[in-house]
DNA sequence: GCAATACTTAAGTCAATGCTTAAGTATTCT
DNA sequence: AGAATACTTAAGCATTGACTTAAGTATTGC
């Protein structure tokens, strides 16, 4: 199995902030301008632009400017890589349970033979 | 649609740190004591205990102590809720694309024939 | 009992983050 | 052209977060 790709690191830091998650949820409902993104967030436009920069840097969001309006939208493929990190950890663990039996994890275990 | 449950907020902040993700990956391979968790991380045991507290607070990890050893393991159900947040955002967005047509998000709409 | 082990807790430090305000720049409207 | 709009960029600042060291507390081994 390969290690998860480097950008995943930035993706997780990006969604670690609740304001940025709100932005992602807003964009999940469709593209939006920077002002539209900012409107429900109760902070300066400047702050929103800074959050946007982080979301774009990790690839979760893309934007393009037409005239004076920058329109932003989600990049679903990057969402998928984050989603898959959780899935792979969970599946590894669940496989683990199958292999060893849950009781082994209960602490009572002494020296389980390796391999 | 319901809003995602409150704990999700803490889960994302928890995995926003790469050390804690390393810990989760270690635990994905099976339960471990605090010392075993700390060993590959190159930092003090104290720091690891603090990370562990955060992972436990959000429910991603559970531990129990037997004698002087605390054994930690993953809580797969919580992983699943985080996984599903990404999935739901991505799916919402993909449904959006289906509904509106990707060209609407392109802004530039260079008159390409629809469909 | 005494020492080693395996954490645990409490400060304290220092850099990274999440904002703010202020001063731009580029577009569009009238 | 001048004013309004929609960002953009640069400081600055207060807080949070990720460590550290140091001093505990329980357990276990000799």
mmCIF file of C-alpha atoms (C1' of nucleotides) in Angstrom:
data_model
loop_
_atom_site.group_PDB
_atom_site.id
_atom_site.type_symbol
_atom_site.label_atom_id
_atom_site.label_comp_id
_atom_site.label_asym_id
_atom_site.label_seq_id
_atom_site.Cartn_x
_atom_site.Cartn_y
_atom_site.Cartn_z
ATOM 1 C CA UNK A 1 0.000 0.000 0.000
ATOM 2 C CA UNK A 2 1.243 3.455 -0.829
ATOM 3 C CA UNK A 3 1.350 6.204 1.687
ATOM 4 C CA UNK A 4 -1.356 8.783 1.164
ATOM 5 C CA UNK A 5 -0.235 11.607 -1.066
ATOM 6 C CA UNK A 6 1.354 14.753 0.399
ATOM 7 C CA UNK A 7 -1.551 17.129 -0.353
ATOM 8 C CA UNK A 8 -3.712 15.164 2.083
ATOM 9 C CA UNK A 9 -1.769 16.805 4.868
ATOM 10 C CA UNK A 10 -2.907 20.260 3.748
ATOM 11 C CA UNK A 11 -6.449 19.099 3.104
ATOM 12 C CA UNK A 12 -6.832 17.961 6.676
ATOM 13 C CA UNK A 13 -5.408 21.132 8.081
ATOM 14 C CA UNK A 14 -7.752 23.076 5.826
ATOM 15 C CA UNK A 15 -10.923 21.339 7.008
ATOM 16 C CA UNK A 16 -9.680 21.416 10.594
ATOM 17 C CA UNK A 17 -11.119 24.919 10.791
ATOM 18 C CA UNK A 18 -14.872 25.272 11.168
ATOM 19 C CA UNK A 19 -15.107 28.451 9.112
ATOM 20 C CA UNK A 20 -13.477 26.694 6.193
ATOM 21 C CA UNK A 21 -15.797 23.743 6.604
ATOM 22 C CA UNK A 22 -18.710 26.169 6.453
ATOM 23 C CA UNK A 23 -17.250 27.508 3.231
ATOM 24 C CA UNK A 24 -16.945 24.015 1.820
ATOM 25 C CA UNK A 25 -20.548 23.292 2.763
ATOM 26 C CA UNK A 26 -21.679 26.481 1.088
ATOM 27 C CA UNK A 27 -19.781 25.540 -2.045
ATOM 28 C CA UNK A 28 -21.304 22.081 -1.868
ATOM 29 C CA UNK A 29 -24.595 23.751 -2.703
ATOM 30 C CA UNK A 30 -23.089 25.428 -5.746
ATOM 31 C CA UNK A 31 -20.442 27.929 -6.902
ATOM 32 C CA UNK A 32 -20.233 31.284 -5.149
ATOM 33 C CA UNK A 33 -18.422 34.586 -5.360
ATOM 34 C CA UNK A 34 -16.095 35.645 -2.563
ATOM 35 C CA UNK A 35 -18.695 38.064 -1.230
ATOM 36 C CA UNK A 36 -21.389 35.430 -1.284
ATOM 37 C CA UNK A 37 -19.093 33.084 0.603
ATOM 38 C CA UNK A 38 -18.352 35.777 3.158
ATOM 39 C CA UNK A 39 -21.909 36.942 3.750
ATOM 40 C CA UNK A 40 -23.048 34.305 6.301
ATOM 41 C CA UNK A 41 -19.681 34.064 8.033
ATOM 42 C CA UNK A 42 -19.741 37.187 10.167
ATOM 43 C CA UNK A 43 -16.173 38.265 9.528
ATOM 44 C CA UNK A 44 -14.322 40.629 7.253
ATOM 45 C CA UNK A 45 -13.991 39.914 3.584
ATOM 46 C CA UNK A 46 -10.266 39.957 4.084
ATOM 47 C CA UNK A 47 -10.449 37.056 6.514
ATOM 48 C CA UNK A 48 -12.550 35.079 4.078
ATOM 49 C CA UNK A 49 -10.054 35.684 1.293
ATOM 50 C CA UNK A 50 -7.353 34.277 3.546
ATOM 51 C CA UNK A 51 -9.394 31.161 4.258
ATOM 52 C CA UNK A 52 -10.084 30.830 0.577
ATOM 53 C CA UNK A 53 -6.363 30.919 -0.149
ATOM 54 C CA UNK A 54 -5.868 27.944 2.149
ATOM 55 C CA UNK A 55 -8.723 26.012 0.579
ATOM 56 C CA UNK A 56 -7.286 26.676 -2.852
ATOM 57 C CA UNK A 57 -3.715 25.859 -1.844
ATOM 58 C CA UNK A 58 -4.736 22.344 -0.866
ATOM 59 C CA UNK A 59 -6.837 21.904 -3.977
ATOM 60 C CA UNK A 60 -10.224 21.581 -2.277
ATOM 61 C CA UNK A 61 -11.505 24.686 -4.032
ATOM 62 C CA UNK A 62 -10.803 26.286 -7.357
ATOM 63 C CA UNK A 63 -11.709 29.741 -8.518
ATOM 64 C CA UNK A 64 -11.509 31.943 -11.543
ATOM 65 C CA UNK A 65 -12.071 35.601 -11.962
ATOM 66 C CA UNK A 66 -14.328 37.200 -14.521
ATOM 67 C CA UNK A 67 -14.304 40.949 -14.424
ATOM 68 C CA UNK A 68 -14.102 41.911 -10.777
ATOM 69 C CA UNK A 69 -15.903 38.816 -9.506
ATOM 70 C CA UNK A 70 -14.067 35.688 -8.410
ATOM 71 C CA UNK A 71 -16.224 32.589 -8.543
ATOM 72 C CA UNK A 72 -15.310 29.592 -6.391
ATOM 73 C CA UNK A 73 -16.292 25.957 -6.558
ATOM 74 C CA UNK A 74 -15.415 22.634 -5.011
ATOM 75 C CA UNK A 75 -12.958 20.154 -6.425
ATOM 76 C CA UNK A 76 -14.675 16.834 -5.701
ATOM 77 C CA UNK A 77 -11.664 14.663 -6.467
ATOM 78 C CA UNK A 78 -9.685 16.131 -3.601
ATOM 79 C CA UNK A 79 -12.630 15.572 -1.280
ATOM 80 C CA UNK A 80 -12.450 11.978 -2.295
ATOM 81 C CA UNK A 81 -8.807 11.552 -1.270
ATOM 82 C CA UNK A 82 -9.599 12.840 2.220
ATOM 83 C CA UNK A 83 -12.634 10.622 2.412
ATOM 84 C CA UNK A 84 -10.478 7.678 1.469
ATOM 85 C CA UNK A 85 -7.918 8.316 4.163
ATOM 86 C CA UNK A 86 -10.609 7.786 6.787
ATOM 87 C CA UNK A 87 -11.983 4.804 4.933
ATOM 88 C CA UNK A 88 -8.592 3.131 4.660
ATOM 89 C CA UNK A 89 -7.798 3.624 8.349
ATOM 90 C CA UNK A 90 -11.173 2.347 9.378
ATOM 91 C CA UNK A 91 -11.014 -0.642 7.061
ATOM 92 C CA UNK A 92 -7.503 -1.519 8.225
ATOM 93 C CA UNK A 93 -8.726 -1.478 11.781
ATOM 94 C CA UNK A 94 -11.832 -3.501 11.032
ATOM 95 C CA UNK A 95 -9.745 -6.081 9.203
ATOM 96 C CA UNK A 96 -7.567 -6.144 12.270
ATOM 97 C CA UNK A 97 -10.504 -6.990 14.458
ATOM 98 C CA UNK A 98 -11.481 -9.825 12.175
ATOM 99 C CA UNK A 99 -7.978 -11.229 12.249
ATOM 100 C CA UNK A 100 -7.274 -11.082 15.943
ATOM 101 C CA UNK A 101 -10.702 -11.192 17.465
ATOM 102 C CA UNK A 102 -11.908 -8.251 19.444
ATOM 103 C CA UNK A 103 -11.049 -9.817 22.779
ATOM 104 C CA UNK A 104 -7.351 -9.504 21.995
ATOM 105 C CA UNK A 105 -7.709 -5.748 22.107
ATOM 106 C CA UNK A 106 -9.272 -5.921 25.532
ATOM 107 C CA UNK A 107 -6.014 -5.585 27.368
ATOM 108 C CA UNK A 108 -5.908 -8.936 29.075
ATOM 109 C CA UNK A 109 -3.634 -10.167 26.309
ATOM 110 C CA UNK A 110 -0.187 -11.289 27.178
ATOM 111 C CA UNK A 111 2.449 -11.518 24.497
ATOM 112 C CA UNK A 112 0.671 -12.367 21.314
ATOM 113 C CA UNK A 113 2.905 -14.431 19.031
ATOM 114 C CA UNK A 114 4.088 -12.462 16.063
ATOM 115 C CA UNK A 115 3.335 -13.961 12.707
ATOM 116 C CA UNK B 1 -30.944 16.911 5.734
ATOM 117 C CA UNK B 2 -29.606 17.191 9.245
ATOM 118 C CA UNK B 3 -26.527 19.141 10.101
ATOM 119 C CA UNK B 4 -23.550 16.928 10.900
ATOM 120 C CA UNK B 5 -23.271 16.163 14.587
ATOM 121 C CA UNK B 6 -21.183 18.395 16.886
ATOM 122 C CA UNK B 7 -18.391 15.884 17.570
ATOM 123 C CA UNK B 8 -17.398 16.072 13.924
ATOM 124 C CA UNK B 9 -15.960 19.485 14.639
ATOM 125 C CA UNK B 10 -13.487 18.023 17.117
ATOM 126 C CA UNK B 11 -12.695 15.060 14.902
ATOM 127 C CA UNK B 12 -11.557 17.330 12.120
ATOM 128 C CA UNK B 13 -9.436 19.447 14.376
ATOM 129 C CA UNK B 14 -7.938 16.266 15.766
ATOM 130 C CA UNK B 15 -6.882 14.842 12.419
ATOM 131 C CA UNK B 16 -5.760 18.270 11.265
ATOM 132 C CA UNK B 17 -2.460 17.548 12.980
ATOM 133 C CA UNK B 18 -0.020 15.219 11.247
ATOM 134 C CA UNK B 19 1.327 13.720 14.460
ATOM 135 C CA UNK B 20 -2.166 12.689 15.455
ATOM 136 C CA UNK B 21 -2.779 11.257 12.011
ATOM 137 C CA UNK B 22 0.397 9.215 12.434
ATOM 138 C CA UNK B 23 -0.994 7.968 15.718
ATOM 139 C CA UNK B 24 -4.270 7.015 14.071
ATOM 140 C CA UNK B 25 -2.385 5.168 11.358
ATOM 141 C CA UNK B 26 -0.375 3.309 13.958
ATOM 142 C CA UNK B 27 -3.551 2.335 15.758
ATOM 143 C CA UNK B 28 -5.040 1.269 12.451
ATOM 144 C CA UNK B 29 -2.527 -1.550 12.516
ATOM 145 C CA UNK B 30 -3.620 -2.619 15.987
ATOM 146 C CA UNK B 31 -3.850 -1.492 19.619
ATOM 147 C CA UNK B 32 -0.794 0.049 21.252
ATOM 148 C CA UNK B 33 0.401 1.305 24.601
ATOM 149 C CA UNK B 34 1.226 4.988 25.048
ATOM 150 C CA UNK B 35 4.953 4.221 24.880
ATOM 151 C CA UNK B 36 4.530 2.193 21.728
ATOM 152 C CA UNK B 37 2.589 5.032 20.185
ATOM 153 C CA UNK B 38 5.293 7.496 21.177
ATOM 154 C CA UNK B 39 8.276 5.495 20.032
ATOM 155 C CA UNK B 40 8.287 6.414 16.296
ATOM 156 C CA UNK B 41 7.154 9.994 16.834
ATOM 157 C CA UNK B 42 10.379 11.612 17.990
ATOM 158 C CA UNK B 43 8.924 13.685 20.768
ATOM 159 C CA UNK B 44 8.454 13.484 24.513
ATOM 160 C CA UNK B 45 6.025 11.026 26.035
ATOM 161 C CA UNK B 46 4.298 13.998 27.577
ATOM 162 C CA UNK B 47 3.532 15.488 24.179
ATOM 163 C CA UNK B 48 2.127 12.183 22.993
ATOM 164 C CA UNK B 49 -0.137 11.956 26.025
ATOM 165 C CA UNK B 50 -1.487 15.391 25.156
ATOM 166 C CA UNK B 51 -2.200 14.336 21.587
ATOM 167 C CA UNK B 52 -3.828 11.200 22.879
ATOM 168 C CA UNK B 53 -6.121 13.262 25.094
ATOM 169 C CA UNK B 54 -7.326 15.142 22.025
ATOM 170 C CA UNK B 55 -7.903 11.946 20.065
ATOM 171 C CA UNK B 56 -9.861 10.505 22.958
ATOM 172 C CA UNK B 57 -11.847 13.672 23.563
ATOM 173 C CA UNK B 58 -13.273 13.519 20.058
ATOM 174 C CA UNK B 59 -13.943 9.806 20.304
ATOM 175 C CA UNK B 60 -11.541 8.668 17.600
ATOM 176 C CA UNK B 61 -9.522 6.644 20.093
ATOM 177 C CA UNK B 62 -10.392 4.804 23.270
ATOM 178 C CA UNK B 63 -8.059 3.501 25.898
ATOM 179 C CA UNK B 64 -8.117 1.570 29.115
ATOM 180 C CA UNK B 65 -5.480 1.024 31.694
ATOM 181 C CA UNK B 66 -4.389 -2.300 33.060
ATOM 182 C CA UNK B 67 -1.765 -2.036 35.750
ATOM 183 C CA UNK B 68 0.571 0.734 34.678
ATOM 184 C CA UNK B 69 -0.020 0.281 30.943
ATOM 185 C CA UNK B 70 -2.647 2.205 29.010
ATOM 186 C CA UNK B 71 -3.684 0.474 25.816
ATOM 187 C CA UNK B 72 -5.220 2.513 22.996
ATOM 188 C CA UNK B 73 -7.279 1.557 20.011
ATOM 189 C CA UNK B 74 -9.331 3.135 17.256
ATOM 190 C CA UNK B 75 -13.048 3.723 17.359
ATOM 191 C CA UNK B 76 -14.090 2.936 13.784
ATOM 192 C CA UNK B 77 -17.583 4.386 14.042
ATOM 193 C CA UNK B 78 -16.247 7.881 14.614
ATOM 194 C CA UNK B 79 -13.951 7.493 11.628
ATOM 195 C CA UNK B 80 -17.050 6.740 9.663
ATOM 196 C CA UNK B 81 -18.788 9.982 10.595
ATOM 197 C CA UNK B 82 -15.806 12.002 9.387
ATOM 198 C CA UNK B 83 -15.615 9.954 6.225
ATOM 199 C CA UNK B 84 -19.275 10.650 5.616
ATOM 200 C CA UNK B 85 -18.909 14.388 5.964
ATOM 201 C CA UNK B 86 -16.552 14.404 2.974
ATOM 202 C CA UNK B 87 -18.773 11.998 1.109
ATOM 203 C CA UNK B 88 -21.879 14.092 1.660
ATOM 204 C CA UNK B 89 -20.184 17.318 0.546
ATOM 205 C CA UNK B 90 -18.769 15.665 -2.504
ATOM 206 C CA UNK B 91 -22.037 13.990 -3.419
ATOM 207 C CA UNK B 92 -23.959 17.236 -2.946
ATOM 208 C CA UNK B 93 -21.565 18.943 -5.291
ATOM 209 C CA UNK B 94 -21.642 16.177 -7.869
ATOM 210 C CA UNK B 95 -25.423 16.213 -7.818
ATOM 211 C CA UNK B 96 -25.171 19.925 -8.358
ATOM 212 C CA UNK B 97 -23.094 19.434 -11.451
ATOM 213 C CA UNK B 98 -25.612 17.017 -12.844
ATOM 214 C CA UNK B 99 -28.409 19.437 -12.251
ATOM 215 C CA UNK B 100 -26.887 22.587 -13.657
ATOM 216 C CA UNK B 101 -24.401 21.295 -16.124
ATOM 217 C CA UNK B 102 -20.697 21.886 -15.635
ATOM 218 C CA UNK B 103 -20.574 24.747 -18.110
ATOM 219 C CA UNK B 104 -22.494 26.969 -15.745
ATOM 220 C CA UNK B 105 -19.573 26.831 -13.355
ATOM 221 C CA UNK B 106 -17.147 27.701 -16.122
ATOM 222 C CA UNK B 107 -18.105 31.341 -16.137
ATOM 223 C CA UNK B 108 -16.518 31.900 -19.506
ATOM 224 C CA UNK B 109 -19.319 30.061 -21.312
ATOM 225 C CA UNK B 110 -17.767 30.109 -24.709
ATOM 226 C CA UNK B 111 -20.925 29.135 -26.456
ATOM 227 C CA UNK B 112 -20.218 25.443 -26.641
ATOM 228 C CA UNK B 113 -23.234 23.384 -27.677
ATOM 229 C CA UNK B 114 -25.014 21.931 -24.699
ATOM 230 C CA UNK B 115 -25.018 18.211 -24.144
ATOM 231 C "C1'" DG C 1 11.502 -2.315 50.575
ATOM 232 C "C1'" DC C 2 13.783 -0.075 46.629
ATOM 233 C "C1'" DA C 3 14.372 0.848 41.960
ATOM 234 C "C1'" DA C 4 12.744 0.841 37.468
ATOM 235 C "C1'" DT C 5 8.769 1.365 34.505
ATOM 236 C "C1'" DA C 6 4.814 3.612 32.542
ATOM 237 C "C1'" DC C 7 2.528 7.012 32.527
ATOM 238 C "C1'" DT C 8 0.462 11.805 34.466
ATOM 239 C "C1'" DT C 9 0.188 16.624 35.460
ATOM 240 C "C1'" DA C 10 1.726 21.315 35.586
ATOM 241 C "C1'" DA C 11 4.001 25.118 34.005
ATOM 242 C "C1'" DG C 12 6.112 27.638 30.633
ATOM 243 C "C1'" DT C 13 7.915 28.798 25.787
ATOM 244 C "C1'" DC C 14 7.584 29.912 21.094
ATOM 245 C "C1'" DA C 15 5.705 29.773 16.547
ATOM 246 C "C1'" DA C 16 1.603 29.356 13.819
ATOM 247 C "C1'" DT C 17 -3.291 30.888 13.199
ATOM 248 C "C1'" DG C 18 -7.316 33.541 12.771
ATOM 249 C "C1'" DC C 19 -8.641 37.529 12.843
ATOM 250 C "C1'" DT C 20 -8.558 42.961 12.380
ATOM 251 C "C1'" DT C 21 -7.926 47.555 10.077
ATOM 252 C "C1'" DA C 22 -6.131 50.192 6.429
ATOM 253 C "C1'" DA C 23 -4.672 51.125 2.016
ATOM 254 C "C1'" DG C 24 -4.359 49.469 -2.424
ATOM 255 C "C1'" DT C 25 -5.984 47.724 -7.576
ATOM 256 C "C1'" DA C 26 -9.014 46.560 -11.198
ATOM 257 C "C1'" DT C 27 -13.952 46.751 -13.080
ATOM 258 C "C1'" DT C 28 -18.347 48.346 -13.827
ATOM 259 C "C1'" DC C 29 -21.952 51.763 -13.536
ATOM 260 C "C1'" DT C 30 -23.870 56.400 -14.385
ATOM 261 C "C1'" DA D 1 -14.756 61.069 -15.639
ATOM 262 C "C1'" DG D 2 -16.064 59.940 -10.939
ATOM 263 C "C1'" DA D 3 -18.144 56.845 -7.736
ATOM 264 C "C1'" DA D 4 -19.253 52.399 -6.336
ATOM 265 C "C1'" DT D 5 -18.161 47.496 -6.361
ATOM 266 C "C1'" DA D 6 -15.387 43.470 -5.631
ATOM 267 C "C1'" DC D 7 -11.825 41.999 -4.283
ATOM 268 C "C1'" DT D 8 -6.452 42.138 -2.813
ATOM 269 C "C1'" DT D 9 -2.478 42.871 -0.005
ATOM 270 C "C1'" DA D 10 0.016 44.225 3.991
ATOM 271 C "C1'" DA D 11 0.690 44.879 8.718
ATOM 272 C "C1'" DG D 12 -0.276 43.998 13.233
ATOM 273 C "C1'" DC D 13 -2.188 41.597 17.227
ATOM 274 C "C1'" DA D 14 -4.220 38.348 20.433
ATOM 275 C "C1'" DT D 15 -4.964 33.597 20.951
ATOM 276 C "C1'" DT D 16 -4.246 28.875 20.314
ATOM 277 C "C1'" DG D 17 -1.509 24.913 19.757
ATOM 278 C "C1'" DA D 18 2.442 21.953 19.891
ATOM 279 C "C1'" DC D 19 5.860 21.174 22.130
ATOM 280 C "C1'" DT D 20 9.408 21.248 26.335
ATOM 281 C "C1'" DT D 21 11.168 20.284 31.101
ATOM 282 C "C1'" DA D 22 10.318 19.017 35.658
ATOM 283 C "C1'" DA D 23 8.062 16.946 39.282
ATOM 284 C "C1'" DG D 24 4.585 13.850 40.496
ATOM 285 C "C1'" DT D 25 1.757 8.984 41.064
ATOM 286 C "C1'" DA D 26 0.893 4.142 40.470
ATOM 287 C "C1'" DT D 27 2.717 -0.641 39.304
ATOM 288 C "C1'" DT D 28 5.862 -4.171 38.745
ATOM 289 C "C1'" DG D 29 10.335 -6.612 39.235
ATOM 290 C "C1'" DC D 30 14.267 -7.869 42.208
#
